[in-house]
Short mmCIF file of C-alpha atoms and ligand atoms in Angstrom, two decimals:
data_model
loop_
_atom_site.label_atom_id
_atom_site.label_comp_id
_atom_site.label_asym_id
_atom_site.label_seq_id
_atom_site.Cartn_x
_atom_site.Cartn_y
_atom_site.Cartn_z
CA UNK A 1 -39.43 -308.74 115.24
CA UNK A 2 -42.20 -306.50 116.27
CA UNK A 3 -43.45 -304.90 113.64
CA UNK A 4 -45.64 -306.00 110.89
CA UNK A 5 -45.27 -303.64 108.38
CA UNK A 6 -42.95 -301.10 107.56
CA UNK A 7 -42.15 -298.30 104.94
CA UNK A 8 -39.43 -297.34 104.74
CA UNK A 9 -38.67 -293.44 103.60
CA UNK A 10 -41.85 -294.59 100.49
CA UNK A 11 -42.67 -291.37 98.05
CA UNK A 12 -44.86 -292.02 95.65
CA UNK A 13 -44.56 -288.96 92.50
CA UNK A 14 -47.42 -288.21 89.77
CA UNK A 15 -45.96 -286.66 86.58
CA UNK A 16 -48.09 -284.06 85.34
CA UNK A 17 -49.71 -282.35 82.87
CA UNK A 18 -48.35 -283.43 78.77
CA UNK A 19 -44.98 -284.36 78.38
CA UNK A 20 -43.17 -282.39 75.54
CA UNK A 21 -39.20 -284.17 75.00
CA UNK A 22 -37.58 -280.45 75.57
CA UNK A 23 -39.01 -280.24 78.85
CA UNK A 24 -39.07 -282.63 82.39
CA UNK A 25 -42.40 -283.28 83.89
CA UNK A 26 -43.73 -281.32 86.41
CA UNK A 27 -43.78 -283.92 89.41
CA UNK A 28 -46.70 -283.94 92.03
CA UNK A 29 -44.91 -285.26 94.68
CA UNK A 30 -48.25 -287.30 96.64
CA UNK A 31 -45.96 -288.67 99.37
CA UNK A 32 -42.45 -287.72 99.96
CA UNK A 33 -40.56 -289.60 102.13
CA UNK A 34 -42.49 -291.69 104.88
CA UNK A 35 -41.14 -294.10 107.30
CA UNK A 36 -43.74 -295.78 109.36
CA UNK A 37 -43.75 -299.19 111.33
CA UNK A 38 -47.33 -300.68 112.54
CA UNK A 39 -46.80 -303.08 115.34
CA UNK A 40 -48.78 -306.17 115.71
CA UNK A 41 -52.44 -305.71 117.76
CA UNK A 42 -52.03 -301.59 117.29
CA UNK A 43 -53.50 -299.37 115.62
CA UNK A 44 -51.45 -296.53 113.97
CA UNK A 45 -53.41 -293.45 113.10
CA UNK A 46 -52.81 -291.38 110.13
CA UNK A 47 -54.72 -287.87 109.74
CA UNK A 48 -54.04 -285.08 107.90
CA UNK A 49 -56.39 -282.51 106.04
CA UNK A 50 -57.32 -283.50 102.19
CA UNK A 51 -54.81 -284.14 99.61
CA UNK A 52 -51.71 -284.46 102.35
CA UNK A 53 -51.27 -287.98 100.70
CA UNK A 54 -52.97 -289.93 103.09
CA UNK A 55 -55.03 -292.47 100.83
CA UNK A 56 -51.77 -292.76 98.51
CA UNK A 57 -49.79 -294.07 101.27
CA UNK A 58 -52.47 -296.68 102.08
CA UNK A 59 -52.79 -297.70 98.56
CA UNK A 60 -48.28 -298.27 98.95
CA UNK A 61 -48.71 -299.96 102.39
CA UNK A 62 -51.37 -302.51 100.93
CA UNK A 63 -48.73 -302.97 97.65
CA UNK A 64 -51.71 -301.73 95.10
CA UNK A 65 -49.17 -298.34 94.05
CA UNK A 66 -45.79 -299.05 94.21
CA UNK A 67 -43.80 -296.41 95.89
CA UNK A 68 -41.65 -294.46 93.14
CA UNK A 69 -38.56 -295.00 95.91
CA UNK A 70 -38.36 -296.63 99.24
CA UNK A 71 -39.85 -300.29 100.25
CA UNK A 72 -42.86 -301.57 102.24
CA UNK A 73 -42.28 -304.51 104.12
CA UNK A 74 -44.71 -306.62 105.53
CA UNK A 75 -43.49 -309.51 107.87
CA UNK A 76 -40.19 -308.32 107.26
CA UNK A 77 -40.75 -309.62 102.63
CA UNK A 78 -41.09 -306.51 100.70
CA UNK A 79 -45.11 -306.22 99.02
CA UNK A 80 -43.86 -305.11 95.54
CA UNK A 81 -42.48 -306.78 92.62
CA UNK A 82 -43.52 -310.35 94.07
CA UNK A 83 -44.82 -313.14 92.15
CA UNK A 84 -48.34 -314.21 91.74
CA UNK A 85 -48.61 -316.84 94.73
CA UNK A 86 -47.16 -314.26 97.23
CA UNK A 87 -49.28 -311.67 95.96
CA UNK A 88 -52.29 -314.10 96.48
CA UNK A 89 -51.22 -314.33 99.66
CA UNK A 90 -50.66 -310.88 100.22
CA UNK A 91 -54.25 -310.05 99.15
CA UNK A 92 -55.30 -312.43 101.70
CA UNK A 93 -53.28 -311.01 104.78
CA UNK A 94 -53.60 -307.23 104.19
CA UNK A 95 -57.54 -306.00 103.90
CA UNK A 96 -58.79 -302.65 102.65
CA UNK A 97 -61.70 -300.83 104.12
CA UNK A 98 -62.85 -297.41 102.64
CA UNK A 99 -65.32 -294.83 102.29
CA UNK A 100 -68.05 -296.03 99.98
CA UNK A 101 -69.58 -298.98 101.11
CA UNK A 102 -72.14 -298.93 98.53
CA UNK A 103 -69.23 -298.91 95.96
CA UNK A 104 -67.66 -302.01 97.30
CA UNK A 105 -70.52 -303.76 96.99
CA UNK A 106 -71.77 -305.16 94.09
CA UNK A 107 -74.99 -304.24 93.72
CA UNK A 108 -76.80 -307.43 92.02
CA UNK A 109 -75.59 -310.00 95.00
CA UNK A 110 -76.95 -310.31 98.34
CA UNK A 111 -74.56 -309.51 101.15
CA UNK A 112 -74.55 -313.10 102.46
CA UNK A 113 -72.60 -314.27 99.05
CA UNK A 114 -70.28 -311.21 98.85
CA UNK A 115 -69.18 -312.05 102.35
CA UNK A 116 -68.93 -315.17 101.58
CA UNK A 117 -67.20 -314.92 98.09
CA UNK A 118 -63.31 -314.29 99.82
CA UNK A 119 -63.69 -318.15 101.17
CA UNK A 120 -65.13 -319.42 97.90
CA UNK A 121 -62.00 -317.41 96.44
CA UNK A 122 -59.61 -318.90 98.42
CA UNK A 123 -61.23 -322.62 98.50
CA UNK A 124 -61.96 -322.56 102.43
CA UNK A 125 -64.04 -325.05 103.24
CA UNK A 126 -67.08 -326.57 102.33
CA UNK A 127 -70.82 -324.73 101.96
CA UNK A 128 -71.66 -325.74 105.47
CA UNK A 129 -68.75 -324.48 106.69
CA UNK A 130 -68.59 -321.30 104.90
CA UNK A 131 -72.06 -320.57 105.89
CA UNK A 132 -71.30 -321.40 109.69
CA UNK A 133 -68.26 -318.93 109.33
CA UNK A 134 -70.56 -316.09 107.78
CA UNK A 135 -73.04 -316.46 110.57
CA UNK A 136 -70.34 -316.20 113.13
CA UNK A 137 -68.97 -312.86 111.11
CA UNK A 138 -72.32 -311.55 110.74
CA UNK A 139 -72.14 -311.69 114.19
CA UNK A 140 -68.99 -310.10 115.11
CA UNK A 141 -69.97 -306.92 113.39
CA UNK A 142 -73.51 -307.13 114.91
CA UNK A 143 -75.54 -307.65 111.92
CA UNK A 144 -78.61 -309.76 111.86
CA UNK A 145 -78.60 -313.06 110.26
CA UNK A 146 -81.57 -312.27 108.48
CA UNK A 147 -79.79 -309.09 106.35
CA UNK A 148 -77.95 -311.81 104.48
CA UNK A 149 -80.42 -312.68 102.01
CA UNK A 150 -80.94 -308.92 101.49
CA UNK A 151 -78.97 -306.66 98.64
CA UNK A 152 -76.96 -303.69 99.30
CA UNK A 153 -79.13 -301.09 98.23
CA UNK A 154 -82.02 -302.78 101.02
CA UNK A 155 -79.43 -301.80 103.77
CA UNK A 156 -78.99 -298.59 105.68
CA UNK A 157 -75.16 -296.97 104.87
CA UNK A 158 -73.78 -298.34 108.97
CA UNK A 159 -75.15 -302.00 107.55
CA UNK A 160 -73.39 -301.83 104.70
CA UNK A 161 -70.22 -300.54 105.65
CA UNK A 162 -70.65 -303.59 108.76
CA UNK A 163 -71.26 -305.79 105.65
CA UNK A 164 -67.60 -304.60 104.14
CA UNK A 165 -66.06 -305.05 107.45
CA UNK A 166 -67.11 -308.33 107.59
CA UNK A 167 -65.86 -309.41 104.29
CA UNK A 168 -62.71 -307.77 105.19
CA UNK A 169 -62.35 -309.96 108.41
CA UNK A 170 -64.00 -313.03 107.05
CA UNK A 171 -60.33 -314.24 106.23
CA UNK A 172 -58.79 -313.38 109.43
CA UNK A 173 -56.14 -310.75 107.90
CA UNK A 174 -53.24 -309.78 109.77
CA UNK A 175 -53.79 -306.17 108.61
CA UNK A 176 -56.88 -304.07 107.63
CA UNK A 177 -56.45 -300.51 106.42
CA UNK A 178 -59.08 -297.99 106.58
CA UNK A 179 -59.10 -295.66 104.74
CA UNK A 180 -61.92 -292.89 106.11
CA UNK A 181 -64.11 -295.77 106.52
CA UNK A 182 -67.02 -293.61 108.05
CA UNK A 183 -66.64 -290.07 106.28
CA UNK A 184 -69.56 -290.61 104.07
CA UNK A 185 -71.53 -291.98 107.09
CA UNK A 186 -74.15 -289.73 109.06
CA UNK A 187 -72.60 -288.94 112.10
CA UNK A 188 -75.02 -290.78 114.39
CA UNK A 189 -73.92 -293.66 112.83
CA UNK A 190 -70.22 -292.79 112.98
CA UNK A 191 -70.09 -293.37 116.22
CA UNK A 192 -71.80 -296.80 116.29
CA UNK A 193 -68.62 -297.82 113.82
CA UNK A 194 -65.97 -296.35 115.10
CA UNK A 195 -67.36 -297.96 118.65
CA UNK A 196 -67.37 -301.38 116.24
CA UNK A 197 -64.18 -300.97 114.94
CA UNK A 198 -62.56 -300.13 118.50
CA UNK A 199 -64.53 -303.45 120.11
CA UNK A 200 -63.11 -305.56 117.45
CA UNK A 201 -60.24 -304.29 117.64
CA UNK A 202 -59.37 -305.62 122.06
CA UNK A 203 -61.26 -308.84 121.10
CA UNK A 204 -59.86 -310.09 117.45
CA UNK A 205 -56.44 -308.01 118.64
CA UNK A 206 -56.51 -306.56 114.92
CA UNK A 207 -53.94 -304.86 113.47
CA UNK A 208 -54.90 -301.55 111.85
CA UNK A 209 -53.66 -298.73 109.29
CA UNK A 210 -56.73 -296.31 110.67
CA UNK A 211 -56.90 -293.14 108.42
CA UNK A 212 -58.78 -290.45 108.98
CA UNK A 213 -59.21 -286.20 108.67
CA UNK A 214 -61.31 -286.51 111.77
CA UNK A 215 -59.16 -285.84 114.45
CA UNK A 216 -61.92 -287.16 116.81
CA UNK A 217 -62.48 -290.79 115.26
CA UNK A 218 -58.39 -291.30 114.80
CA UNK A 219 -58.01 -290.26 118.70
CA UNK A 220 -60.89 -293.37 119.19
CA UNK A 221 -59.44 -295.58 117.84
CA UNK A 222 -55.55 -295.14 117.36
CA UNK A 223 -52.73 -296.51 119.69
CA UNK A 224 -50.32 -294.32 118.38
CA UNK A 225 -50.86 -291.28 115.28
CA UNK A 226 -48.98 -289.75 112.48
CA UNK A 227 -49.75 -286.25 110.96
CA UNK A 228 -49.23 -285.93 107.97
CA UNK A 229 -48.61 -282.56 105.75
CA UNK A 230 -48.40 -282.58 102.01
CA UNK A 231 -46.92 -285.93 101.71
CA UNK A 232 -44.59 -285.53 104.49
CA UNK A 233 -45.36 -287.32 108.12
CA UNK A 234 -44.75 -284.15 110.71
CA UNK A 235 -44.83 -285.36 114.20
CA UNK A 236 -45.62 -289.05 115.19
CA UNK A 237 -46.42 -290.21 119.10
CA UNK A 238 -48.71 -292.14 121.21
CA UNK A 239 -52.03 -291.37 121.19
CA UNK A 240 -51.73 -289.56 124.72
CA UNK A 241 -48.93 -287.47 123.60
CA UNK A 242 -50.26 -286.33 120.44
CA UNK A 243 -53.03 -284.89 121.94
CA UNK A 244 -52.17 -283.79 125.54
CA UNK A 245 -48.46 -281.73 124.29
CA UNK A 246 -48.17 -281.62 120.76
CA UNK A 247 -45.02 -280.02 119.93
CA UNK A 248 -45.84 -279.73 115.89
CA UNK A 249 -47.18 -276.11 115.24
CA UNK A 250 -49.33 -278.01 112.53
CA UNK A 251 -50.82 -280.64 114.76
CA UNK A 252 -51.57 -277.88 117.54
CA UNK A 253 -53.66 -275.94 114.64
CA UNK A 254 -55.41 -279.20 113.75
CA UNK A 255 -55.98 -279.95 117.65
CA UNK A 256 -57.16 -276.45 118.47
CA UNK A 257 -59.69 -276.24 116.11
CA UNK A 258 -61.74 -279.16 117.54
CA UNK A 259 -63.44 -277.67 120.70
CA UNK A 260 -63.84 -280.65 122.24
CA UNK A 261 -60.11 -281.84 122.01
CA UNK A 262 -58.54 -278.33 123.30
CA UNK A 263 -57.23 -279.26 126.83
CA UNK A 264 -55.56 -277.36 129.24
CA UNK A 265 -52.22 -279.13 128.63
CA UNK A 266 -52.55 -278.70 125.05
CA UNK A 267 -53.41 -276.30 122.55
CA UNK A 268 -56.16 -274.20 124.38
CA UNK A 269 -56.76 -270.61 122.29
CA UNK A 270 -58.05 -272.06 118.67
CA UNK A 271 -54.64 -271.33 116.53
CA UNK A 272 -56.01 -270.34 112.98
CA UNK A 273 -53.91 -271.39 109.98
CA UNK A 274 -52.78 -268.79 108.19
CA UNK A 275 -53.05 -269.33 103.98
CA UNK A 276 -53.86 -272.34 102.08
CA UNK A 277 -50.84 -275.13 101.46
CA UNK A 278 -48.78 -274.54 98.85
CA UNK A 279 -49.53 -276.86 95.84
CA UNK A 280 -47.27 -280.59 96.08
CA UNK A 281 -46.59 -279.41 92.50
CA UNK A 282 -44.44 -276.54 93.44
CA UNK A 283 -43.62 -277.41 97.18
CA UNK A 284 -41.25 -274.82 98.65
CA UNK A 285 -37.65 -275.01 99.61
CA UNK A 286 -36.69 -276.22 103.12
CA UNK A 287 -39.97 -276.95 105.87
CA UNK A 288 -43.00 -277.43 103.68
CA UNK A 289 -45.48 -275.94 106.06
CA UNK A 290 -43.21 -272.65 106.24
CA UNK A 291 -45.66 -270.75 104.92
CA UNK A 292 -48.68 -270.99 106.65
CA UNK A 293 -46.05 -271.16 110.26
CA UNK A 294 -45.61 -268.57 113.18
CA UNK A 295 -42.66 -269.51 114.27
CA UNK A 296 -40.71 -269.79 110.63
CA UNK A 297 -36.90 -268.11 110.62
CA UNK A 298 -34.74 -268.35 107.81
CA UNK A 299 -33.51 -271.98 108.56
CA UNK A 300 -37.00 -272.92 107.72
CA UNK A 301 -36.47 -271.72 104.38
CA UNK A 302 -33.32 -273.22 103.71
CA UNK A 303 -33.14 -276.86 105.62
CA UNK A 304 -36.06 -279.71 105.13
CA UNK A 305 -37.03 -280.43 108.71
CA UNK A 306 -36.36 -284.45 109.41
CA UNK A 307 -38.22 -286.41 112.72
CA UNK A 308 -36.68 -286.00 115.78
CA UNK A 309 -37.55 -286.41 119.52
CA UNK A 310 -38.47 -283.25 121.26
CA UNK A 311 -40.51 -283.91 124.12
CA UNK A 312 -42.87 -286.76 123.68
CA UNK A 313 -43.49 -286.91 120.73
CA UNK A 314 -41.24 -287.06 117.20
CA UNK A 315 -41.20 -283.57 115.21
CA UNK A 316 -40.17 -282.25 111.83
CA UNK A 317 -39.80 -278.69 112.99
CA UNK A 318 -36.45 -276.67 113.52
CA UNK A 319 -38.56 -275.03 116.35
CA UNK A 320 -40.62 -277.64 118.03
CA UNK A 321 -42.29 -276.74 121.36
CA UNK A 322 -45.86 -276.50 123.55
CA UNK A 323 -48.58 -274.56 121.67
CA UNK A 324 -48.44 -270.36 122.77
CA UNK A 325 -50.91 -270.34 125.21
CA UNK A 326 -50.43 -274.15 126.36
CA UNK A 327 -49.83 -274.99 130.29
CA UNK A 328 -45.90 -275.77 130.28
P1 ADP B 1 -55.60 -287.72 100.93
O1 ADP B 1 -56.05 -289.13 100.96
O2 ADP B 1 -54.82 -287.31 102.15
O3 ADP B 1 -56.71 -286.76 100.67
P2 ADP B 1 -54.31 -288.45 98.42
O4 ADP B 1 -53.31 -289.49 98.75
O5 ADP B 1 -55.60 -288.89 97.84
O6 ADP B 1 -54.56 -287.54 99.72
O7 ADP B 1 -53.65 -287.40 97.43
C1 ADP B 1 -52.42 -286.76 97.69
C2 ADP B 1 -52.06 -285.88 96.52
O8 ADP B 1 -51.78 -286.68 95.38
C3 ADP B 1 -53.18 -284.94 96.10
O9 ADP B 1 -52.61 -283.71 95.72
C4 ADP B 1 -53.81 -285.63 94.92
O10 ADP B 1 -54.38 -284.70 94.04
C5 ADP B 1 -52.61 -286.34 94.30
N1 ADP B 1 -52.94 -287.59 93.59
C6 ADP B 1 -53.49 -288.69 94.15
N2 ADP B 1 -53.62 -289.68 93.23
C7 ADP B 1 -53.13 -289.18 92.06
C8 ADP B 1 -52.99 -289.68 90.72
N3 ADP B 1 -53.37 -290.93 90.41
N4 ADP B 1 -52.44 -288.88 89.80
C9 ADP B 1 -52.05 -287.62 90.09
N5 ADP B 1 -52.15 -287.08 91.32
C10 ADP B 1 -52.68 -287.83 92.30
MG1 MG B 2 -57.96 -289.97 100.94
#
């Protein structure tokens, strides 16, 4: 088996807003219905703008939310509803990376012991051995040896986020999720991450859940991409694909409207969205992104679009095809 994780068909609902007994919840459905599998050594890219349930789905991959249907498995075992020794175990196979480095850290320990702490936490070896293992990670993520005695606020935001990448990897996990791990980065230093993440990445062969709404830094760094629409994946491919001949009108949008990623194969003319999305409260009937879609007709108001192969790529659309304006 291939794979290291997989969800399959996950949706995770919210009830909202106060409950009176005469009357059901109003459900906010977060994700709705996502089957993904994330091979061993690749890195599958999620991206999708704010809110399309991106985070949520990390949060059922790593087993912190359980999904309100469907099943994550991870090495085949499902990562909710275990018992405490697989969960342990869990906790130590499956890292999470996110925005806020400074959050992650706690501010009143130097960043030598808080990378240390997940070996002290898990009884790996003895002082001299946890301290040659720190170096060695301090290393891998190109930080000097002398930041260690330092505390998080001393540290420039790329440090610290290196600082929670190396307590993520000090375990050797099998998976790390990141979850926009350099949106609240300067840009500058964006780069120098990503370019971190992607050189770990070939030499520790890392397995990665890479989320992002930067179409730029998922390209970087992704082997093969989901994007995802108000809870709903809509078109999944390799990297190449995605990019060169979308066939999703929503992923040509998102393409076209970074300059730098409009190529002559692809989306070229920027394709403006039309409308906001409708809320996940009240989705509408049949293709969710219906509304805000140049090529809807009425099956797209009637039937809920599933993935299915058209051209390179898989598409939820009843009309998938090149972008207008795209070389054929
Ligand atoms: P993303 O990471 O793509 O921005 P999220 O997964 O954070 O999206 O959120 C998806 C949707 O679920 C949003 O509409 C958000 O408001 C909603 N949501 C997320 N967490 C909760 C929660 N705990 N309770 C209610 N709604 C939530
Ligand atoms: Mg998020």
């Amino acid at each position: 088996m291939n794979a290291l994780v997989e969800a399959h068909c996950v949706t995770r609902h919210y009830p909202i807003g106060k409950r009176w007994p005469w009357r059901s919840p109003q459900i906010l459905r977060a994700v709705d219905g996502v089957s993904i599998e994330i091979r061993r050594s690749e890195t599958l890219g999620i991206v999708g703008e704010s809110g399309s349930g991106k985070s949520t789905l990390a949060q059922i991959v790593l087993g912190l939310a359980p999904p309100t249907s469907g099943q994550v498995l991870f090495e085949g075992r499902p990562v909710s509803g275990v018992d405490t020794r697989t969960w342990r175990a869990l906790r130590r196979e499956m890292q999470l990376v996110f925005q806020d480095p400074l959050g992650a850290l706690n501010p009143r320990r130097t960043v030598g012991r808080q990378i240390e702490e997940p070996l002290v936490i898990h009884g790996v070896g003895n002082p001299q051995e946890r301290s040659a293992i720190v170096q060695r990670i301090l290393d891998a993520v190109h930080l000097k040896k002398s930041l260690a005695g330092r505390y998080p606020h001393e540290l420039s935001g790329g440090q610290r986020q290196r600082v929670v990448l190396a307590r993520a990897l000090i375990l050797e996990p099998k998976l790390i999720v990141c979850d926009e791990p350099v949106s609240a980065l300067d840009v500058s230093v964006q780069a120098q991450i990503v370019n971190l993440l992607a050189d770990l990445k070939t030499r520790l062969g890392l397995t990665m859940l890479f989320i992002s709404h930067d179409l730029r830094i998922v390209r970087y760094v992704s082997d093969r991409i989901a994007v995802m629409y108000l809870g709903r994946i809509v078109e999944t491919g390799d990297r190449r694909s995605i990019f060169s001949s979308p066939q999703h009108p929503y992923s040509q949008a998102l393409i076209s409207a970074v300059p730098e990623l409009r190529t002559s194969a692809g989306p070229r003319p920027r394709i403006r969205l039309q409308g906001e999305p409708p809320s996940p409260i009240f989705l509408p009937a049949g293709c969710r992104f219906r509304s805000r879609c140049g090529r809807a007709t009425s099956i797209c108001a009637e039937v809920e679009p599933e993935l299915a192969p058209a051209g390179p790529t898989m598409v939820a659309c009843h009309h998938p095809g090149p972008a207008i304006g795209a070389a054929a």
